[in-house]
Coordinates of C-alpha atoms in Angstrom, one line a residue:
Chain R
M1 CA 122.5 105.8 114.6
L2 CA 121.2 103.2 112.2
T3 CA 121.7 100.1 114.3
G4 CA 119.9 101.8 117.3
L5 CA 117.0 102.7 115.1
L6 CA 116.9 99.3 113.5
A7 CA 116.9 97.6 116.9
A8 CA 114.1 99.9 118.2
S9 CA 112.0 99.5 115.0
H10 CA 110.8 96.0 115.8
L11 CA 108.5 97.3 118.5
M12 CA 107.7 100.7 117.1
P13 CA 104.3 101.8 115.9
M14 CA 104.1 104.1 112.9
E15 CA 103.1 106.9 115.3
L16 CA 106.5 106.8 117.0
V17 CA 108.6 106.7 113.8
P18 CA 109.1 110.4 113.4
V19 CA 110.1 111.0 117.1
Q20 CA 112.4 108.0 117.3
A21 CA 114.0 108.8 114.0
R22 CA 114.7 112.4 115.2
A23 CA 116.3 111.1 118.4
H24 CA 118.5 108.6 116.5
A25 CA 119.4 111.1 113.8
E26 CA 120.8 113.4 116.5
H27 CA 123.5 110.8 117.3
A28 CA 124.8 111.4 113.8
G29 CA 124.7 115.2 114.1
F30 CA 121.5 115.7 112.1
S31 CA 119.0 117.9 114.0
D32 CA 115.4 119.0 113.3
L33 CA 114.6 115.9 111.4
S34 CA 111.1 115.8 109.8
V35 CA 109.7 112.9 107.8
Y36 CA 107.5 113.8 104.8
V37 CA 105.5 111.3 102.8
T38 CA 103.9 111.9 99.4
D39 CA 100.2 111.6 98.8
V40 CA 98.7 108.9 96.6
Q41 CA 99.0 111.0 93.4
G42 CA 102.5 112.4 94.2
R43 CA 101.2 116.0 94.3
V44 CA 102.0 117.0 97.8
L45 CA 104.4 116.0 100.6
R46 CA 102.8 115.7 104.0
L47 CA 104.6 115.8 107.4
L48 CA 104.4 112.5 109.2
T49 CA 103.4 113.9 112.6
G50 CA 102.9 110.7 114.5
G51 CA 99.1 110.9 114.6
G52 CA 98.0 111.1 110.9
V53 CA 95.6 113.8 109.9
G54 CA 93.6 114.8 112.9
G55 CA 96.1 113.2 115.2
P56 CA 97.9 114.9 118.1
P57 CA 99.3 118.4 117.1
S58 CA 103.0 118.4 116.3
T59 CA 105.5 121.1 117.1
A60 CA 105.8 122.0 113.4
R61 CA 104.2 125.2 112.0
A62 CA 101.0 124.7 110.0
A63 CA 102.8 125.9 106.9
D64 CA 105.2 123.0 107.2
A65 CA 102.5 120.3 107.4
E66 CA 102.1 120.1 103.6
V67 CA 104.4 121.1 100.8
P68 CA 103.4 120.9 97.1
V69 CA 105.5 118.9 94.7
E70 CA 105.2 121.4 91.8
G71 CA 107.4 124.5 92.1
T72 CA 109.2 123.9 95.4
L73 CA 112.7 122.8 96.4
A74 CA 111.2 119.9 98.2
G75 CA 109.4 119.0 95.0
R76 CA 112.6 119.1 93.0
S77 CA 114.2 116.7 95.5
Y78 CA 111.2 114.4 95.1
Q79 CA 111.0 114.6 91.3
H80 CA 114.7 114.0 90.6
S81 CA 115.4 111.9 93.7
E82 CA 118.4 114.1 94.7
I83 CA 119.4 115.9 97.8
V84 CA 118.4 119.6 97.6
P85 CA 120.0 122.1 100.1
V86 CA 117.9 125.0 101.6
A87 CA 119.0 127.8 103.9
G88 CA 117.5 127.0 107.3
Q89 CA 117.2 129.1 110.4
N90 CA 119.8 127.1 112.3
G91 CA 122.2 126.4 109.4
L92 CA 122.2 124.3 106.3
Q93 CA 119.2 122.1 105.7
W94 CA 118.7 119.3 103.2
W95 CA 115.7 117.7 101.6
V96 CA 116.7 114.1 101.2
P97 CA 114.7 111.7 99.0
M98 CA 113.3 108.6 100.9
L99 CA 113.0 105.6 98.6
D100 CA 112.1 102.0 99.2
G101 CA 113.9 100.2 96.4
T102 CA 113.0 102.7 93.7
E103 CA 109.5 103.6 95.0
R104 CA 109.4 107.3 96.1
L105 CA 107.9 107.4 99.5
G106 CA 108.7 111.0 100.4
L107 CA 111.5 113.1 101.8
L108 CA 113.4 113.8 105.0
R109 CA 114.2 117.3 106.0
L110 CA 117.1 117.8 108.3
T111 CA 119.7 120.3 109.5
T112 CA 123.2 119.1 108.9
P113 CA 126.4 120.5 110.5
Y114 CA 128.6 119.3 107.6
D115 CA 128.2 119.7 103.8
D116 CA 130.4 116.9 102.6
D117 CA 130.0 113.5 100.9
M118 CA 130.2 111.6 104.2
A119 CA 127.3 113.6 105.6
R120 CA 125.3 113.0 102.4
Q121 CA 125.9 109.3 102.6
D122 CA 124.8 109.2 106.2
A123 CA 121.6 111.2 105.3
E124 CA 120.9 108.8 102.4
S125 CA 121.4 105.8 104.6
L126 CA 119.1 107.2 107.2
A127 CA 116.5 107.9 104.5
S128 CA 116.9 104.3 103.2
L129 CA 116.4 102.7 106.6
L130 CA 113.4 104.9 107.3
A131 CA 111.8 104.1 104.0
L132 CA 112.1 100.4 104.7
L133 CA 110.8 100.9 108.2
I134 CA 107.7 102.8 107.0
V135 CA 107.0 100.3 104.2
T136 CA 106.9 97.5 106.7
K137 CA 104.4 99.4 108.9
R138 CA 102.2 101.4 106.4
D139 CA 100.0 98.5 105.3
H140 CA 98.5 98.2 108.7
S141 CA 98.4 101.8 109.6
D142 CA 95.1 103.7 109.2
S143 CA 96.7 107.0 110.2
Y144 CA 99.3 106.6 107.4
A145 CA 96.6 105.7 104.9
R146 CA 94.6 108.8 105.9
L147 CA 97.7 111.0 105.8
V148 CA 98.5 110.1 102.2
R149 CA 95.0 110.7 100.8
S150 CA 93.8 114.0 99.5
A151 CA 90.2 112.9 98.8
P152 CA 87.8 110.1 99.9
M153 CA 88.6 106.7 98.2
N154 CA 86.0 104.3 96.8
V155 CA 85.9 100.7 97.9
A156 CA 87.4 99.5 94.6
A157 CA 90.4 101.8 94.9
E158 CA 90.8 100.7 98.5
M159 CA 91.0 97.1 97.3
Q160 CA 93.2 97.7 94.2
W161 CA 95.9 99.8 95.9
H162 CA 96.2 97.1 98.5
L163 CA 96.3 94.4 95.8
M164 CA 98.9 95.8 93.4
P165 CA 102.7 95.8 93.9
P166 CA 104.6 99.1 94.4
R167 CA 104.4 101.4 91.5
T168 CA 108.1 101.2 90.8
Y169 CA 110.6 98.4 90.8
A170 CA 114.1 98.1 89.4
D171 CA 117.1 95.8 89.4
G172 CA 120.0 95.4 87.0
R173 CA 117.7 93.7 84.4
V174 CA 114.5 95.7 84.3
V175 CA 113.0 99.0 85.3
I176 CA 109.2 98.7 85.9
S177 CA 107.0 101.6 86.7
A178 CA 103.2 102.1 86.7
A179 CA 100.7 104.8 87.2
M180 CA 96.9 104.7 87.6
E181 CA 94.2 107.4 87.7
P182 CA 91.7 108.4 89.0
A183 CA 93.6 107.3 92.1
Y184 CA 90.7 107.7 94.4
Q185 CA 87.9 106.4 92.2
I186 CA 89.3 103.3 90.5
S187 CA 86.8 100.8 89.1
G188 CA 88.1 97.9 87.1
D189 CA 91.8 98.5 86.2
A190 CA 94.6 96.6 87.9
F191 CA 98.2 95.8 87.1
D192 CA 100.6 93.2 88.5
Y193 CA 104.3 92.2 88.1
A194 CA 106.5 89.6 89.7
M195 CA 110.0 88.1 89.4
D196 CA 110.4 84.4 88.8
G197 CA 114.1 83.7 88.4
P198 CA 115.1 85.3 85.1
V199 CA 111.5 85.8 84.1
V200 CA 109.6 88.9 84.8
H201 CA 105.8 88.5 84.6
L202 CA 103.8 91.6 83.7
S203 CA 100.0 91.9 83.4
I204 CA 97.4 94.5 83.1
F205 CA 93.6 94.1 83.5
D206 CA 90.6 96.2 82.7
A207 CA 87.3 94.9 84.0
M208 CA 84.2 96.1 82.3
G209 CA 82.0 98.7 84.1
H210 CA 82.6 101.5 86.6
D211 CA 81.3 100.1 89.8
T212 CA 82.4 98.0 92.8
A213 CA 81.6 94.9 90.8
A214 CA 84.3 95.9 88.3
G215 CA 86.7 96.3 91.2
L216 CA 85.8 92.8 92.4
A217 CA 86.3 91.4 88.9
A218 CA 89.7 93.0 88.6
N219 CA 90.7 91.6 92.1
L220 CA 89.6 88.2 91.1
A221 CA 91.5 88.4 87.8
V222 CA 94.8 89.4 89.6
G223 CA 94.3 86.8 92.3
A224 CA 93.5 84.0 89.8
C225 CA 96.5 85.1 87.7
R226 CA 98.9 84.9 90.6
N227 CA 97.5 81.7 91.9
S228 CA 97.6 80.0 88.5
R229 CA 101.2 81.1 87.6
R230 CA 102.4 80.1 91.1
Q231 CA 101.1 76.6 90.3
G232 CA 103.2 76.6 87.1
S233 CA 100.6 77.4 84.4
D234 CA 101.7 79.0 81.1
L235 CA 100.3 82.3 79.9
V236 CA 97.5 80.7 77.8
G237 CA 96.5 78.5 80.7
I238 CA 96.6 81.4 83.2
S239 CA 94.3 83.5 81.0
Q240 CA 91.9 80.5 80.7
R241 CA 91.9 80.0 84.4
V242 CA 91.0 83.7 84.9
E243 CA 88.2 83.3 82.5
E244 CA 86.8 80.2 84.3
L245 CA 86.8 81.9 87.6
L246 CA 85.1 85.0 86.2
I247 CA 82.3 82.9 84.7
E248 CA 82.0 81.0 87.9
Q249 CA 81.5 84.2 89.9
F250 CA 79.8 86.5 87.5
S251 CA 78.1 84.1 85.1
H252 CA 78.8 86.1 81.9
H253 CA 77.7 89.4 83.5
S254 CA 81.2 90.8 83.7
Y255 CA 84.3 90.4 81.7
V256 CA 87.9 91.5 81.9
T257 CA 90.3 92.4 79.1
G258 CA 94.0 92.1 79.6
I259 CA 97.6 91.4 78.5
L260 CA 99.6 88.7 80.3
A261 CA 103.2 88.8 79.4
D262 CA 106.5 87.1 80.4
L263 CA 109.9 88.8 79.7
D264 CA 112.8 86.4 79.8
T265 CA 115.6 88.8 81.0
A266 CA 118.3 86.3 80.1
T267 CA 117.4 86.4 76.4
G268 CA 115.1 89.4 75.9
E269 CA 112.3 87.2 74.6
L270 CA 108.9 88.6 75.2
T271 CA 105.9 86.3 75.2
W272 CA 102.3 87.4 75.7
V273 CA 98.7 86.7 75.2
N274 CA 96.1 89.3 74.4
R275 CA 92.6 88.8 75.8
G276 CA 90.6 91.5 74.1
H277 CA 92.9 94.3 75.2
H278 CA 94.8 97.1 73.5
P279 CA 97.9 95.7 71.9
P280 CA 101.2 96.3 73.8
L281 CA 103.4 99.0 72.6
V282 CA 107.1 98.4 72.1
I283 CA 109.4 101.4 72.0
R284 CA 112.7 100.5 70.4
A285 CA 115.7 101.9 72.3
G286 CA 113.9 105.2 72.9
R287 CA 112.4 105.5 69.4
W288 CA 110.3 103.7 66.8
P289 CA 107.1 102.7 68.6
S290 CA 105.4 99.6 67.2
Q291 CA 102.5 97.4 68.1
P292 CA 103.6 93.8 67.3
A293 CA 100.9 91.8 65.6
C294 CA 99.2 89.4 67.8
P295 CA 95.6 88.1 67.2
P296 CA 93.6 88.9 70.4
A297 CA 91.4 86.2 71.9
H298 CA 88.0 87.1 73.4
P299 CA 87.9 89.0 76.7
M300 CA 88.2 86.8 79.8
G301 CA 84.7 86.0 81.0
T302 CA 82.9 86.2 77.6
D303 CA 83.4 82.5 76.9
L304 CA 83.4 83.0 73.2
G305 CA 85.7 80.1 72.6
L306 CA 88.2 81.9 70.3
P307 CA 91.7 80.4 70.1
V308 CA 94.2 82.0 72.6
T309 CA 97.5 82.7 70.8
L310 CA 100.9 82.9 72.5
C311 CA 102.8 85.7 70.7
R312 CA 106.5 86.4 70.7
E313 CA 108.8 89.3 70.1
Q314 CA 112.6 89.6 70.5
L315 CA 113.6 92.7 72.5
E316 CA 117.0 94.4 72.5
P317 CA 118.5 95.9 75.6
G318 CA 117.0 99.4 76.1
D319 CA 113.6 98.4 74.5
R320 CA 110.6 99.3 76.5
L321 CA 107.3 97.4 76.7
V322 CA 104.2 99.6 77.5
L323 CA 100.9 98.1 78.6
Y324 CA 98.0 100.5 79.0
T325 CA 94.3 100.7 79.4
D326 CA 91.9 102.6 77.2
G327 CA 91.5 105.4 79.8
I328 CA 94.9 106.6 78.7
T329 CA 94.4 106.9 75.0
E330 CA 90.6 107.0 74.5
A331 CA 89.0 108.7 77.5
R332 CA 87.0 111.7 76.4
R333 CA 85.7 114.7 78.3
R334 CA 82.3 114.3 76.8
P335 CA 80.8 112.7 73.6
G336 CA 82.5 114.3 70.6
S337 CA 85.6 115.8 72.3
N338 CA 89.2 114.8 71.5
E339 CA 90.8 111.8 73.1
F340 CA 94.3 112.0 74.4
G341 CA 95.4 109.6 71.8
L342 CA 98.0 106.8 71.4
E343 CA 100.2 109.1 69.3
R344 CA 100.4 111.9 72.0
F345 CA 100.9 109.2 74.6
T346 CA 103.8 107.6 72.8
D347 CA 105.3 111.0 71.9
F348 CA 105.3 112.0 75.6
L349 CA 107.1 108.8 76.6
I350 CA 109.8 109.2 73.9
R351 CA 110.4 112.9 74.6
R352 CA 110.7 112.6 78.4
H353 CA 113.0 109.5 77.9
A354 CA 115.2 111.6 75.6
D355 CA 115.3 114.3 78.3
G356 CA 116.7 111.7 80.7
L357 CA 113.8 112.1 83.1
P358 CA 113.5 109.2 85.6
V359 CA 110.8 106.7 84.5
P360 CA 108.5 107.1 87.6
E361 CA 108.6 110.8 87.2
T362 CA 107.8 110.5 83.5
L363 CA 104.7 108.4 84.3
R364 CA 103.6 110.8 87.1
R365 CA 103.8 113.7 84.6
L366 CA 102.1 111.7 81.8
I367 CA 99.2 110.8 83.9
Q368 CA 98.9 114.4 85.0
A369 CA 98.9 115.5 81.4
V370 CA 96.1 112.9 80.6
M371 CA 94.1 114.3 83.6
D372 CA 94.7 117.9 82.5
H373 CA 93.5 117.0 79.0
H374 CA 90.3 115.9 80.6
D375 CA 89.9 118.9 82.9
G376 CA 90.8 116.6 85.8
H377 CA 87.8 114.3 85.3
L378 CA 88.5 110.9 83.8
G379 CA 85.5 109.0 82.6
D380 CA 87.4 105.7 82.7
D381 CA 90.3 104.3 84.6
A382 CA 93.7 105.1 83.0
T383 CA 96.6 102.8 83.7
I384 CA 100.1 102.5 82.3
L385 CA 102.6 99.7 83.1
L386 CA 106.0 100.3 81.6
C387 CA 108.9 97.8 81.6
E388 CA 112.3 98.6 80.2
W389 CA 114.7 95.7 79.6
L390 CA 118.2 96.7 80.4
G391 CA 120.0 93.4 80.0
P392 CA 120.5 89.9 81.6
S393 CA 122.5 90.8 84.8
A394 CA 120.6 91.6 88.0
E395 CA 123.8 92.9 89.6
R396 CA 124.7 95.5 87.1
T397 CA 122.5 98.2 88.5
R398 CA 124.1 101.5 87.3
E399 CA 121.6 101.9 84.4
A400 CA 118.6 101.0 86.6
A401 CA 119.7 103.5 89.1
E402 CA 120.0 106.2 86.4
H403 CA 116.6 105.5 84.9
T404 CA 114.8 105.6 88.3
G405 CA 116.7 108.6 89.6
L406 CA 118.3 106.6 92.3
T407 CA 121.3 108.4 93.8
G408 CA 124.1 107.4 96.1
Q409 CA 124.0 103.8 94.8
D410 CA 127.0 101.5 95.0
Q411 CA 127.5 100.2 91.5
Chain E
M1 CA 79.2 116.2 82.4
N2 CA 76.8 115.5 79.4
H3 CA 75.1 112.2 79.4
S4 CA 75.3 110.3 76.2
V5 CA 72.2 109.2 74.3
L6 CA 71.4 106.1 72.2
R7 CA 68.4 105.8 70.0
L8 CA 67.0 102.6 68.5
N9 CA 64.7 102.6 65.5
V10 CA 63.2 99.4 64.1
R11 CA 63.6 99.7 60.4
E12 CA 62.2 96.4 59.1
G13 CA 61.0 93.1 60.4
D14 CA 59.5 89.9 59.0
G15 CA 58.6 88.0 62.1
T16 CA 61.9 86.2 62.6
R17 CA 64.4 88.9 61.7
L18 CA 64.4 92.5 62.8
V19 CA 66.7 95.2 61.5
V20 CA 67.3 97.9 64.1
A21 CA 69.2 101.1 63.5
L22 CA 71.3 102.4 66.5
A23 CA 72.3 106.0 66.7
G24 CA 74.5 107.7 69.3
A25 CA 76.8 106.3 72.0
M26 CA 77.0 102.7 73.3
D27 CA 78.6 103.3 76.6
W28 CA 78.2 103.0 80.3
H29 CA 75.2 105.4 80.4
T30 CA 73.3 103.8 77.6
A31 CA 74.3 100.1 78.2
P32 CA 71.3 99.3 80.5
Q33 CA 68.9 100.8 77.9
L34 CA 70.5 98.8 75.1
R35 CA 70.4 95.6 77.1
E36 CA 66.7 96.1 78.0
E37 CA 65.5 97.1 74.6
G38 CA 67.6 94.4 72.9
M39 CA 66.1 91.7 75.1
R40 CA 62.6 93.0 74.4
L41 CA 63.3 92.9 70.6
L42 CA 64.8 89.4 70.8
A43 CA 61.6 88.3 72.5
E44 CA 59.7 89.6 69.5
S45 CA 62.0 88.1 66.9
P46 CA 64.9 85.7 67.4
H47 CA 67.3 87.2 64.8
L48 CA 68.4 90.7 65.4
V49 CA 70.5 92.7 62.9
L50 CA 71.9 95.9 64.3
D51 CA 72.8 98.7 61.9
V52 CA 75.5 100.5 63.8
S53 CA 76.5 103.0 61.1
A54 CA 75.3 105.9 63.3
V55 CA 77.0 104.7 66.5
T56 CA 79.4 107.5 67.4
F57 CA 81.2 105.9 70.3
C58 CA 81.4 102.5 72.0
D59 CA 83.2 101.4 75.1
S60 CA 83.6 98.1 77.0
S61 CA 80.1 98.4 78.5
G62 CA 78.6 98.7 75.0
L63 CA 80.6 95.7 73.8
S64 CA 79.5 93.8 76.9
V65 CA 75.9 94.3 76.0
L66 CA 76.5 93.0 72.5
V67 CA 78.1 89.9 73.9
Q68 CA 75.2 89.4 76.3
L69 CA 72.5 89.9 73.7
R70 CA 74.3 87.5 71.3
R71 CA 74.5 84.9 74.1
H72 CA 70.9 85.3 74.9
A73 CA 69.9 85.0 71.3
Q74 CA 72.0 81.9 70.8
D75 CA 70.5 80.2 73.8
T76 CA 67.1 80.5 72.1
G77 CA 68.3 79.6 68.6
G78 CA 68.6 83.1 67.4
S79 CA 71.4 85.5 66.5
V80 CA 72.7 89.0 66.8
T81 CA 74.7 90.4 64.0
L82 CA 76.1 93.8 63.1
T83 CA 75.8 95.6 59.8
S84 CA 77.2 98.9 58.3
V85 CA 80.0 98.9 60.9
P86 CA 81.9 102.2 61.0
A87 CA 85.7 102.1 61.0
H88 CA 86.1 103.1 64.7
L89 CA 83.9 100.3 65.7
V90 CA 85.7 97.8 63.4
R91 CA 88.9 98.9 65.1
L92 CA 87.4 98.4 68.6
L93 CA 86.0 95.0 67.7
E94 CA 89.3 93.9 66.3
I95 CA 91.2 95.1 69.3
S96 CA 88.9 93.3 71.7
G97 CA 89.0 90.0 69.8
L98 CA 85.3 90.3 69.0
G99 CA 85.8 91.1 65.3
R100 CA 85.8 87.4 64.6
V101 CA 82.5 87.1 66.3
F102 CA 80.6 90.1 65.1
L103 CA 82.2 91.1 61.8
A104 CA 80.9 89.5 58.6
D105 CA 84.3 88.8 57.1
G106 CA 85.1 86.7 60.1
A107 CA 88.8 86.3 60.3
G108 CA 89.7 89.9 61.1
H109 CA 93.2 91.2 60.3
F110 CA 95.9 92.5 62.6
P111 CA 98.3 94.6 60.6
E112 CA 101.4 95.8 62.4
R113 CA 100.8 99.5 63.2
G114 CA 103.2 102.4 63.9
A115 CA 106.5 103.0 62.2
P116 CA 108.6 100.1 61.0
P117 CA 111.3 98.8 63.3
E118 CA 114.7 100.5 63.1
P119 CA 117.0 98.6 60.8
R120 CA 119.8 96.9 62.7

């Protein structure tokens, strides 16, 4: 089943994935296979029909085209990344989570003749392969992009979502997860992370303003940061290079605040520079939030000439680093109303962690809570980038799998 | 959504130095107005003292205008300083690294916040 699908995948447009997947799944005894992908905000699951929204009609009933995440069995499978059985017309059906790495793409729905571990493993393998397949094709598929949007996107959001890495990553050393709202109307927020041997680079940026220029400034900041670190610059140098390029392009009319951090996963040493941004939050082994002291330098692009300080903090396994933008803690509905607040934000993270909720799902709920607090209208971008340090070994993945809700993982 | 309002009142001036009281929000909505009026006042008088005691809210757009006005003033041998800075604005200036530029005591302080680390 899998080798046939893999061989066929090289010359398969996104539009043919559902049909081909269904045909190959039948060799393994799974019938009625449907592929569902989640929308940008993780609120609904949409049937991949082969034509995107407005594409050729599928054989599915209209009611099956979209399933909400809240309050459904499909949603439970998505939120907890576990197989959820449902009684189907033709026998036992499963919702099977479809993950690329730890990024939740959506679900498969299929009818299975057997209800045993072997069948579950087969279903999970099929879901894994389909996830990889979809990820390789989605970045150049307009029909996919249209399918996963529930509202029109502005140009800045179009640029940022293409720029940033997947919202979840994990290996044996770290679990990284991010969330950003308003997903369709981003202006100047962006995050980035990358692995470089034992070092994990993490950065978050907030460009001033609420327009396309803010989006351009954020793009420039991420591009300059990547370019500079790939040429071997240290954090101070990277932030100075970002500043130079911002001044070159925007001549003091735009600035970007940010945190640039490196976590050495071999030792747990965290180093960072603060360029006019909210200080990072460190949550010690699930409790005791603190904001380690670190004098901020001026925002990148303001050219105020303050010294840029490299700060250090020793982390212990299980400690979590949280980078965020002011939209999370300080956004207000209107002048005078209450902000969501750092305390409530921290409390939410600690409680959900104690509940054992997977990190990506915690952030999805957190950002939903921030949105709800503001009646669904954020005045500013709100972004969180969370990184938990598990330990030095990339191969010991049991904990990473638990924290991301990944199931069926060989340990 | 309510739009925020910012009022500027010139309190005193001696030809080279103007003291201007700001009241309201320094944010995305009021930033263009602050930039425009600030530039006009700097044309009148090179040194501008902004009394920000009645500023209720300030975001990155507001800070950006302060930086721009300060740069403009310095280019022409003038200055922009803040006075009667309320606590919320002190915090914002310190977070953004601008405290050392705009606050009188210069150095700024960065106390460790939140609960102390768990003893190990």
